[in-house]
C-alpha positions as MATLAB code, in Angstrom:
seq = 'MPLAPDFLSDTAAIVLGKTLDATAARQKSIANNIANVETPGYKRSYVSFEEELRSALNRKDK';
ca = [
       0.445    0.137   -0.184;
       1.024    3.103   -1.228;
       2.033    6.015    1.595;
       0.702    8.851   -0.328;
      -2.510    8.550   -2.149;
      -1.885    8.377   -6.485;
      -3.648   12.054   -6.301;
      -0.581   13.391   -4.284;
       1.393   12.796   -7.760;
       4.891   15.253   -7.653;
       2.817   17.265   -9.673;
       0.328   17.750   -7.254;
       2.812   18.521   -4.351;
       4.425   21.485   -6.291;
       1.013   22.850   -7.055;
       0.148   22.444   -3.343;
       3.325   23.868   -2.475;
       3.442   27.436   -4.687;
      -0.441   27.653   -3.698;
       0.632   27.345    0.260;
       2.981   30.084   -0.492;
       0.984   32.219   -2.527;
      -1.575   32.550   -0.111;
       0.795   33.126    2.901;
       2.513   36.321    0.998;
      -1.335   37.581    0.354;
      -1.763   36.952    3.847;
       1.825   38.466    5.396;
       0.504   41.247    3.077;
      -2.763   41.318    5.139;
      -1.513   41.585    8.447;
       0.865   44.068    7.322;
      -1.735   46.222    6.675;
      -4.061   45.343    9.465;
      -0.687   46.297   11.863;
       0.002   49.715   10.147;
      -3.605   50.871    9.465;
      -2.295   54.488   11.969;
       0.698   54.495   10.955;
       0.616   58.158    8.874;
       1.639   57.669    5.454;
       1.372   53.844    5.374;
       0.218   52.450    1.895;
      -1.893   49.115    1.796;
      -0.079   46.774   -0.058;
      -1.962   43.960   -2.039;
      -0.800   40.719   -3.062;
      -3.356   39.017   -5.864;
      -3.482   35.435   -5.215;
      -4.252   34.561   -8.980;
      -1.378   36.464  -10.029;
       0.976   35.365   -6.639;
       0.545   32.146   -8.025;
       0.600   32.139  -11.651;
       3.813   33.238  -10.556;
       5.019   30.716   -9.021;
       3.963   28.125  -11.521;
       5.635   29.575  -14.164;
       9.272   30.391  -12.573;
      11.763   27.741  -13.352;
      12.837   27.273   -9.818;
      10.012   24.021   -9.670;
];
C-alpha cells in the first residue's frame, strides 16, 4: 500500500506548495496592512493570489 494517495503526485505536491506560498504572501500583506492601519503615510499593499500563484507556477525553479 503506497504511503500517499495517487492524486498526490510530484506535480500536485509542487502546485500545492506554490499555492501555500501564494496564500502566505497574501496573508502577510494583510497582516502588515492591519498592523500599520494607524501609521501616518503608510500605503497599503495588495497581493493578488491569482497573480502570485501564476507567477510561482511559471518560475523555472519548480
